[in-house]
Each structure stands twice: as structure tokens, then as C-alpha cells.
Amino acid sequence: MKFLFLCLAILLAVEPMVSGRRHVVRCMGNLGICRPTCRQSEEPYLYCRNYQPCCLPSYVRIDISGKEGKNDWSRENRWPKVS
């Protein structure tokens, strides 16, 4: 009988494991989410490691040329200038 109470106490003390949402896989420096299909407000960009498209919000701009222009947001071109 003591063994039964001990098992019951252990089961009540352990937090229940709830199967819920799966872990969200982030991509592009935590700007996007790997999903099987992108939402209407998102654009697919490249692919994640799990072969799903990396869905980025439509307002995210990506420049693949690697060159910084005069309209970039580098430290020198930010407004207001902080010294």
C-alpha cells in the first residue's frame, strides 16, 4: 500500500507533458520562420535545413550584392547621428 501511495505522489509531483505546438525553426538571423507554406503577408526566401522555405515578412529587404550604398543603414548613415 505504501508503494502505491509513493507512485501516486511521484506521478502528482511530475509536471504533465502536454503535446502542443512544435518547436519553431527560425532562419535568416531570426527574421524568418521555416514553414511548409508561407502566409500571404510573407515572402519565401531560400530554404531551411529541413527543406522548407524560409518565410520572411514582406517588409524585410535583402540585398544580395554585398555592397553598401548611400541608402544603407550603416552606423555612419543613421539619423540622428549619435556621437
PDB file of N, CA and C in Angstrom:
ATOM      1  N   MET A   1       0.815  -1.181   0.000  1.00  0.00           N
ATOM      2  CA  MET A   1       0.000   0.000   0.000  1.00  0.00           C
ATOM      3  C   MET A   1       0.867   1.256   0.000  1.00  0.00           C
ATOM      4  N   LYS A   2       1.976   1.205   0.759  1.00  0.00           N
ATOM      5  CA  LYS A   2       2.884   2.343   0.775  1.00  0.00           C
ATOM      6  C   LYS A   2       3.484   2.584  -0.607  1.00  0.00           C
ATOM      7  N   PHE A   3       3.750   1.496  -1.310  1.00  0.00           N
ATOM      8  CA  PHE A   3       4.308   1.620  -2.657  1.00  0.00           C
ATOM      9  C   PHE A   3       3.325   2.312  -3.599  1.00  0.00           C
ATOM     10  N   LEU A   4       2.059   1.999  -3.450  1.00  0.00           N
ATOM     11  CA  LEU A   4       1.031   2.622  -4.270  1.00  0.00           C
ATOM     12  C   LEU A   4       0.944   4.125  -3.999  1.00  0.00           C
ATOM     13  N   PHE A   5       0.992   4.512  -2.748  1.00  0.00           N
ATOM     14  CA  PHE A   5       0.977   5.932  -2.402  1.00  0.00           C
ATOM     15  C   PHE A   5       2.242   6.647  -2.883  1.00  0.00           C
ATOM     16  N   LEU A   6       3.365   5.952  -2.824  1.00  0.00           N
ATOM     17  CA  LEU A   6       4.618   6.535  -3.311  1.00  0.00           C
ATOM     18  C   LEU A   6       4.537   6.776  -4.816  1.00  0.00           C
ATOM     19  N   CYS A   7       4.021   5.818  -5.555  1.00  0.00           N
ATOM     20  CA  CYS A   7       3.866   6.002  -7.013  1.00  0.00           C
ATOM     21  C   CYS A   7       2.892   7.126  -7.320  1.00  0.00           C
ATOM     22  N   LEU A   8       1.818   7.212  -6.584  1.00  0.00           N
ATOM     23  CA  LEU A   8       0.839   8.269  -6.782  1.00  0.00           C
ATOM     24  C   LEU A   8       1.448   9.642  -6.478  1.00  0.00           C
ATOM     25  N   ALA A   9       2.223   9.740  -5.435  1.00  0.00           N
ATOM     26  CA  ALA A   9       2.874  11.002  -5.079  1.00  0.00           C
ATOM     27  C   ALA A   9       3.871  11.422  -6.155  1.00  0.00           C
ATOM     28  N   ILE A  10       4.603  10.484  -6.704  1.00  0.00           N
ATOM     29  CA  ILE A  10       5.574  10.800  -7.759  1.00  0.00           C
ATOM     30  C   ILE A  10       4.856  11.265  -9.008  1.00  0.00           C
ATOM     31  N   LEU A  11       3.767  10.598  -9.380  1.00  0.00           N
ATOM     32  CA  LEU A  11       3.015  10.993 -10.568  1.00  0.00           C
ATOM     33  C   LEU A  11       2.390  12.378 -10.410  1.00  0.00           C
ATOM     34  N   LEU A  12       1.946  12.713  -9.223  1.00  0.00           N
ATOM     35  CA  LEU A  12       1.363  14.031  -8.995  1.00  0.00           C
ATOM     36  C   LEU A  12       2.422  15.128  -8.924  1.00  0.00           C
ATOM     37  N   ALA A  13       3.626  14.789  -8.518  1.00  0.00           N
ATOM     38  CA  ALA A  13       4.690  15.783  -8.393  1.00  0.00           C
ATOM     39  C   ALA A  13       5.307  16.144  -9.746  1.00  0.00           C
ATOM     40  N   VAL A  14       5.277  15.217 -10.692  1.00  0.00           N
ATOM     41  CA  VAL A  14       5.867  15.454 -12.009  1.00  0.00           C
ATOM     42  C   VAL A  14       4.912  16.303 -12.834  1.00  0.00           C
ATOM     43  N   GLU A  15       5.453  17.325 -13.513  1.00  0.00           N
ATOM     44  CA  GLU A  15       4.613  18.173 -14.358  1.00  0.00           C
ATOM     45  C   GLU A  15       4.114  17.368 -15.555  1.00  0.00           C
ATOM     46  N   PRO A  16       2.874  17.531 -15.890  1.00  0.00           N
ATOM     47  CA  PRO A  16       2.364  16.787 -17.051  1.00  0.00           C
ATOM     48  C   PRO A  16       2.945  17.320 -18.350  1.00  0.00           C
ATOM     49  N   MET A  17       3.224  16.418 -19.260  1.00  0.00           N
ATOM     50  CA  MET A  17       3.760  16.809 -20.553  1.00  0.00           C
ATOM     51  C   MET A  17       2.601  16.956 -21.526  1.00  0.00           C
ATOM     52  N   VAL A  18       2.423  18.159 -22.015  1.00  0.00           N
ATOM     53  CA  VAL A  18       1.318  18.431 -22.917  1.00  0.00           C
ATOM     54  C   VAL A  18       1.867  18.504 -24.334  1.00  0.00           C
ATOM     55  N   SER A  19       1.300  17.725 -25.214  1.00  0.00           N
ATOM     56  CA  SER A  19       1.738  17.796 -26.605  1.00  0.00           C
ATOM     57  C   SER A  19       1.043  18.995 -27.232  1.00  0.00           C
ATOM     58  N   GLY A  20       1.824  19.994 -27.582  1.00  0.00           N
ATOM     59  CA  GLY A  20       1.263  21.213 -28.152  1.00  0.00           C
ATOM     60  C   GLY A  20       1.975  21.572 -29.434  1.00  0.00           C
ATOM     61  N   ARG A  21       2.298  22.822 -29.564  1.00  0.00           N
ATOM     62  CA  ARG A  21       2.965  23.293 -30.769  1.00  0.00           C
ATOM     63  C   ARG A  21       4.374  22.737 -30.861  1.00  0.00           C
ATOM     64  N   ARG A  22       4.783  22.525 -32.090  1.00  0.00           N
ATOM     65  CA  ARG A  22       6.155  22.071 -32.295  1.00  0.00           C
ATOM     66  C   ARG A  22       7.102  23.252 -32.185  1.00  0.00           C
ATOM     67  N   HIS A  23       8.362  22.953 -32.003  1.00  0.00           N
ATOM     68  CA  HIS A  23       9.383  23.985 -31.888  1.00  0.00           C
ATOM     69  C   HIS A  23       9.479  24.776 -33.193  1.00  0.00           C
ATOM     70  N   VAL A  24       9.516  26.091 -33.088  1.00  0.00           N
ATOM     71  CA  VAL A  24       9.586  26.954 -34.264  1.00  0.00           C
ATOM     72  C   VAL A  24      11.035  27.059 -34.709  1.00  0.00           C
ATOM     73  N   VAL A  25      11.305  26.770 -35.978  1.00  0.00           N
ATOM     74  CA  VAL A  25      12.652  26.862 -36.527  1.00  0.00           C
ATOM     75  C   VAL A  25      12.805  28.230 -37.167  1.00  0.00           C
ATOM     76  N   ARG A  26      13.766  29.017 -36.673  1.00  0.00           N
ATOM     77  CA  ARG A  26      13.993  30.366 -37.175  1.00  0.00           C
ATOM     78  C   ARG A  26      15.090  30.340 -38.240  1.00  0.00           C
ATOM     79  N   CYS A  27      15.070  31.343 -39.131  1.00  0.00           N
ATOM     80  CA  CYS A  27      16.058  31.430 -40.195  1.00  0.00           C
ATOM     81  C   CYS A  27      16.378  32.892 -40.482  1.00  0.00           C
ATOM     82  N   MET A  28      17.382  33.137 -41.274  1.00  0.00           N
ATOM     83  CA  MET A  28      17.805  34.477 -41.685  1.00  0.00           C
ATOM     84  C   MET A  28      18.022  35.396 -40.488  1.00  0.00           C
ATOM     85  N   GLY A  29      18.799  34.932 -39.523  1.00  0.00           N
ATOM     86  CA  GLY A  29      19.109  35.754 -38.361  1.00  0.00           C
ATOM     87  C   GLY A  29      17.890  36.071 -37.518  1.00  0.00           C
ATOM     88  N   ASN A  30      17.026  35.106 -37.312  1.00  0.00           N
ATOM     89  CA  ASN A  30      15.792  35.231 -36.533  1.00  0.00           C
ATOM     90  C   ASN A  30      14.786  36.192 -37.135  1.00  0.00           C
ATOM     91  N   LEU A  31      14.907  36.522 -38.419  1.00  0.00           N
ATOM     92  CA  LEU A  31      13.925  37.376 -39.083  1.00  0.00           C
ATOM     93  C   LEU A  31      12.798  36.547 -39.684  1.00  0.00           C
ATOM     94  N   GLY A  32      13.074  35.307 -40.032  1.00  0.00           N
ATOM     95  CA  GLY A  32      12.082  34.472 -40.695  1.00  0.00           C
ATOM     96  C   GLY A  32      11.795  33.201 -39.930  1.00  0.00           C
ATOM     97  N   ILE A  33      10.797  32.463 -40.429  1.00  0.00           N
ATOM     98  CA  ILE A  33      10.388  31.203 -39.819  1.00  0.00           C
ATOM     99  C   ILE A  33      10.302  30.147 -40.917  1.00  0.00           C
ATOM    100  N   CYS A  34      10.815  28.963 -40.631  1.00  0.00           N
ATOM    101  CA  CYS A  34      10.733  27.849 -41.580  1.00  0.00           C
ATOM    102  C   CYS A  34       9.354  27.212 -41.476  1.00  0.00           C
ATOM    103  N   ARG A  35       8.610  27.216 -42.589  1.00  0.00           N
ATOM    104  CA  ARG A  35       7.267  26.649 -42.634  1.00  0.00           C
ATOM    105  C   ARG A  35       7.077  25.880 -43.929  1.00  0.00           C
ATOM    106  N   PRO A  36       6.118  24.957 -43.965  1.00  0.00           N
ATOM    107  CA  PRO A  36       5.828  24.263 -45.230  1.00  0.00           C
ATOM    108  C   PRO A  36       5.285  25.217 -46.292  1.00  0.00           C
ATOM    109  N   THR A  37       4.439  26.171 -45.893  1.00  0.00           N
ATOM    110  CA  THR A  37       3.925  27.186 -46.813  1.00  0.00           C
ATOM    111  C   THR A  37       3.937  28.534 -46.104  1.00  0.00           C
ATOM    112  N   CYS A  38       4.244  29.578 -46.851  1.00  0.00           N
ATOM    113  CA  CYS A  38       4.303  30.921 -46.275  1.00  0.00           C
ATOM    114  C   CYS A  38       2.903  31.535 -46.245  1.00  0.00           C
ATOM    115  N   ARG A  39       2.705  32.430 -45.302  1.00  0.00           N
ATOM    116  CA  ARG A  39       1.433  33.151 -45.214  1.00  0.00           C
ATOM    117  C   ARG A  39       1.364  34.204 -46.317  1.00  0.00           C
ATOM    118  N   GLN A  40       0.186  34.821 -46.473  1.00  0.00           N
ATOM    119  CA  GLN A  40       0.015  35.816 -47.529  1.00  0.00           C
ATOM    120  C   GLN A  40       0.889  37.042 -47.304  1.00  0.00           C
ATOM    121  N   SER A  41       1.160  37.383 -46.063  1.00  0.00           N
ATOM    122  CA  SER A  41       1.962  38.565 -45.765  1.00  0.00           C
ATOM    123  C   SER A  41       3.458  38.268 -45.737  1.00  0.00           C
ATOM    124  N   GLU A  42       3.860  37.069 -46.134  1.00  0.00           N
ATOM    125  CA  GLU A  42       5.263  36.670 -46.100  1.00  0.00           C
ATOM    126  C   GLU A  42       5.748  36.287 -47.492  1.00  0.00           C
ATOM    127  N   GLU A  43       7.057  36.379 -47.665  1.00  0.00           N
ATOM    128  CA  GLU A  43       7.694  36.006 -48.929  1.00  0.00           C
ATOM    129  C   GLU A  43       8.679  34.858 -48.673  1.00  0.00           C
ATOM    130  N   PRO A  44       8.670  33.811 -49.505  1.00  0.00           N
ATOM    131  CA  PRO A  44       9.651  32.740 -49.329  1.00  0.00           C
ATOM    132  C   PRO A  44      11.032  33.193 -49.802  1.00  0.00           C
ATOM    133  N   TYR A  45      12.056  32.852 -49.053  1.00  0.00           N
ATOM    134  CA  TYR A  45      13.423  33.217 -49.404  1.00  0.00           C
ATOM    135  C   TYR A  45      14.334  32.050 -49.052  1.00  0.00           C
ATOM    136  N   LEU A  46      14.995  31.488 -50.038  1.00  0.00           N
ATOM    137  CA  LEU A  46      15.881  30.334 -49.874  1.00  0.00           C
ATOM    138  C   LEU A  46      15.157  29.192 -49.180  1.00  0.00           C
ATOM    139  N   TYR A  47      15.913  28.259 -48.620  1.00  0.00           N
ATOM    140  CA  TYR A  47      15.326  27.118 -47.942  1.00  0.00           C
ATOM    141  C   TYR A  47      16.065  26.844 -46.653  1.00  0.00           C
ATOM    142  N   CYS A  48      15.349  26.290 -45.702  1.00  0.00           N
ATOM    143  CA  CYS A  48      15.927  25.948 -44.405  1.00  0.00           C
ATOM    144  C   CYS A  48      16.572  24.568 -44.474  1.00  0.00           C
ATOM    145  N   ARG A  49      17.161  24.154 -43.371  1.00  0.00           N
ATOM    146  CA  ARG A  49      17.803  22.842 -43.324  1.00  0.00           C
ATOM    147  C   ARG A  49      16.805  21.707 -43.441  1.00  0.00           C
ATOM    148  N   ASN A  50      15.547  21.966 -43.066  1.00  0.00           N
ATOM    149  CA  ASN A  50      14.525  20.928 -43.158  1.00  0.00           C
ATOM    150  C   ASN A  50      13.784  20.984 -44.490  1.00  0.00           C
ATOM    151  N   TYR A  51      14.369  21.634 -45.498  1.00  0.00           N
ATOM    152  CA  TYR A  51      13.850  21.718 -46.870  1.00  0.00           C
ATOM    153  C   TYR A  51      12.506  22.433 -46.954  1.00  0.00           C
ATOM    154  N   GLN A  52      12.239  23.317 -46.010  1.00  0.00           N
ATOM    155  CA  GLN A  52      11.047  24.150 -46.062  1.00  0.00           C
ATOM    156  C   GLN A  52      11.479  25.572 -46.388  1.00  0.00           C
ATOM    157  N   PRO A  53      10.617  26.353 -47.029  1.00  0.00           N
ATOM    158  CA  PRO A  53      11.015  27.732 -47.343  1.00  0.00           C
ATOM    159  C   PRO A  53      11.146  28.585 -46.090  1.00  0.00           C
ATOM    160  N   CYS A  54      12.095  29.502 -46.130  1.00  0.00           N
ATOM    161  CA  CYS A  54      12.268  30.469 -45.053  1.00  0.00           C
ATOM    162  C   CYS A  54      11.316  31.624 -45.345  1.00  0.00           C
ATOM    163  N   CYS A  55      10.281  31.786 -44.552  1.00  0.00           N
ATOM    164  CA  CYS A  55       9.238  32.781 -44.791  1.00  0.00           C
ATOM    165  C   CYS A  55       9.597  34.076 -44.058  1.00  0.00           C
ATOM    166  N   LEU A  56       9.836  35.120 -44.832  1.00  0.00           N
ATOM    167  CA  LEU A  56      10.184  36.425 -44.269  1.00  0.00           C
ATOM    168  C   LEU A  56       9.006  37.382 -44.404  1.00  0.00           C
ATOM    169  N   PRO A  57       8.832  38.281 -43.433  1.00  0.00           N
ATOM    170  CA  PRO A  57       7.796  39.300 -43.589  1.00  0.00           C
ATOM    171  C   PRO A  57       8.067  40.140 -44.832  1.00  0.00           C
ATOM    172  N   SER A  58       7.019  40.653 -45.440  1.00  0.00           N
ATOM    173  CA  SER A  58       7.173  41.354 -46.717  1.00  0.00           C
ATOM    174  C   SER A  58       7.966  42.646 -46.590  1.00  0.00           C
ATOM    175  N   TYR A  59       8.060  43.225 -45.394  1.00  0.00           N
ATOM    176  CA  TYR A  59       8.796  44.477 -45.234  1.00  0.00           C
ATOM    177  C   TYR A  59      10.308  44.283 -45.118  1.00  0.00           C
ATOM    178  N   VAL A  60      10.789  43.055 -45.002  1.00  0.00           N
ATOM    179  CA  VAL A  60      12.224  42.795 -44.886  1.00  0.00           C
ATOM    180  C   VAL A  60      12.850  42.857 -46.266  1.00  0.00           C
ATOM    181  N   ARG A  61      13.861  43.719 -46.415  1.00  0.00           N
ATOM    182  CA  ARG A  61      14.566  43.830 -47.688  1.00  0.00           C
ATOM    183  C   ARG A  61      15.925  43.162 -47.562  1.00  0.00           C
ATOM    184  N   ILE A  62      16.292  42.389 -48.566  1.00  0.00           N
ATOM    185  CA  ILE A  62      17.567  41.678 -48.564  1.00  0.00           C
ATOM    186  C   ILE A  62      18.340  42.089 -49.793  1.00  0.00           C
ATOM    187  N   ASP A  63      19.575  42.537 -49.581  1.00  0.00           N
ATOM    188  CA  ASP A  63      20.451  42.912 -50.673  1.00  0.00           C
ATOM    189  C   ASP A  63      21.508  41.829 -50.810  1.00  0.00           C
ATOM    190  N   ILE A  64      21.512  41.127 -51.929  1.00  0.00           N
ATOM    191  CA  ILE A  64      22.449  40.018 -52.096  1.00  0.00           C
ATOM    192  C   ILE A  64      23.736  40.445 -52.785  1.00  0.00           C
ATOM    193  N   SER A  65      23.868  41.720 -53.153  1.00  0.00           N
ATOM    194  CA  SER A  65      25.065  42.162 -53.855  1.00  0.00           C
ATOM    195  C   SER A  65      26.254  42.264 -52.910  1.00  0.00           C
ATOM    196  N   GLY A  66      26.003  42.529 -51.625  1.00  0.00           N
ATOM    197  CA  GLY A  66      27.096  42.637 -50.670  1.00  0.00           C
ATOM    198  C   GLY A  66      27.713  44.017 -50.612  1.00  0.00           C
ATOM    199  N   LYS A  67      27.308  44.914 -51.499  1.00  0.00           N
ATOM    200  CA  LYS A  67      27.846  46.271 -51.495  1.00  0.00           C
ATOM    201  C   LYS A  67      26.904  47.182 -50.728  1.00  0.00           C
ATOM    202  N   GLU A  68      27.485  48.085 -49.956  1.00  0.00           N
ATOM    203  CA  GLU A  68      26.677  49.037 -49.225  1.00  0.00           C
ATOM    204  C   GLU A  68      26.577  50.325 -50.027  1.00  0.00           C
ATOM    205  N   GLY A  69      25.369  50.764 -50.246  1.00  0.00           N
ATOM    206  CA  GLY A  69      25.159  52.001 -50.985  1.00  0.00           C
ATOM    207  C   GLY A  69      25.000  53.177 -50.045  1.00  0.00           C
ATOM    208  N   LYS A  70      24.658  54.330 -50.627  1.00  0.00           N
ATOM    209  CA  LYS A  70      24.472  55.519 -49.806  1.00  0.00           C
ATOM    210  C   LYS A  70      23.162  55.467 -49.029  1.00  0.00           C
ATOM    211  N   ASN A  71      22.260  54.587 -49.407  1.00  0.00           N
ATOM    212  CA  ASN A  71      20.989  54.483 -48.699  1.00  0.00           C
ATOM    213  C   ASN A  71      20.976  53.337 -47.691  1.00  0.00           C
ATOM    214  N   ASP A  72      22.141  52.855 -47.302  1.00  0.00           N
ATOM    215  CA  ASP A  72      22.176  51.770 -46.332  1.00  0.00           C
ATOM    216  C   ASP A  72      21.997  52.320 -44.914  1.00  0.00           C
ATOM    217  N   TRP A  73      21.846  51.437 -43.980  1.00  0.00           N
ATOM    218  CA  TRP A  73      21.648  51.826 -42.590  1.00  0.00           C
ATOM    219  C   TRP A  73      22.896  51.540 -41.765  1.00  0.00           C
ATOM    220  N   SER A  74      24.050  51.803 -42.346  1.00  0.00           N
ATOM    221  CA  SER A  74      25.275  51.597 -41.587  1.00  0.00           C
ATOM    222  C   SER A  74      25.375  52.654 -40.492  1.00  0.00           C
ATOM    223  N   ARG A  75      26.313  52.494 -39.613  1.00  0.00           N
ATOM    224  CA  ARG A  75      26.421  53.383 -38.449  1.00  0.00           C
ATOM    225  C   ARG A  75      26.616  54.845 -38.865  1.00  0.00           C
ATOM    226  N   GLU A  76      27.333  55.085 -39.954  1.00  0.00           N
ATOM    227  CA  GLU A  76      27.607  56.463 -40.379  1.00  0.00           C
ATOM    228  C   GLU A  76      26.377  57.132 -40.978  1.00  0.00           C
ATOM    229  N   ASN A  77      25.468  56.364 -41.541  1.00  0.00           N
ATOM    230  CA  ASN A  77      24.336  56.935 -42.263  1.00  0.00           C
ATOM    231  C   ASN A  77      23.049  56.977 -41.449  1.00  0.00           C
ATOM    232  N   ARG A  78      23.087  56.615 -40.190  1.00  0.00           N
ATOM    233  CA  ARG A  78      21.870  56.643 -39.379  1.00  0.00           C
ATOM    234  C   ARG A  78      21.522  58.067 -38.987  1.00  0.00           C
ATOM    235  N   TRP A  79      20.246  58.290 -38.808  1.00  0.00           N
ATOM    236  CA  TRP A  79      19.805  59.588 -38.318  1.00  0.00           C
ATOM    237  C   TRP A  79      18.999  59.362 -37.054  1.00  0.00           C
ATOM    238  N   PRO A  80      19.144  60.088 -36.032  1.00  0.00           N
ATOM    239  CA  PRO A  80      20.114  61.165 -35.820  1.00  0.00           C
ATOM    240  C   PRO A  80      21.486  60.589 -35.512  1.00  0.00           C
ATOM    241  N   LYS A  81      22.480  61.368 -35.815  1.00  0.00           N
ATOM    242  CA  LYS A  81      23.844  60.902 -35.581  1.00  0.00           C
ATOM    243  C   LYS A  81      24.143  60.926 -34.086  1.00  0.00           C
ATOM    244  N   VAL A  82      24.632  59.827 -33.592  1.00  0.00           N
ATOM    245  CA  VAL A  82      24.961  59.703 -32.182  1.00  0.00           C
ATOM    246  C   VAL A  82      26.470  59.699 -32.071  1.00  0.00           C
ATOM    247  N   SER A  83      26.998  60.603 -31.248  1.00  0.00           N
ATOM    248  CA  SER A  83      28.465  60.657 -31.106  1.00  0.00           C
ATOM    249  C   SER A  83      28.921  60.172 -29.773  1.00  0.00           C
TER     250      SER A  83
END
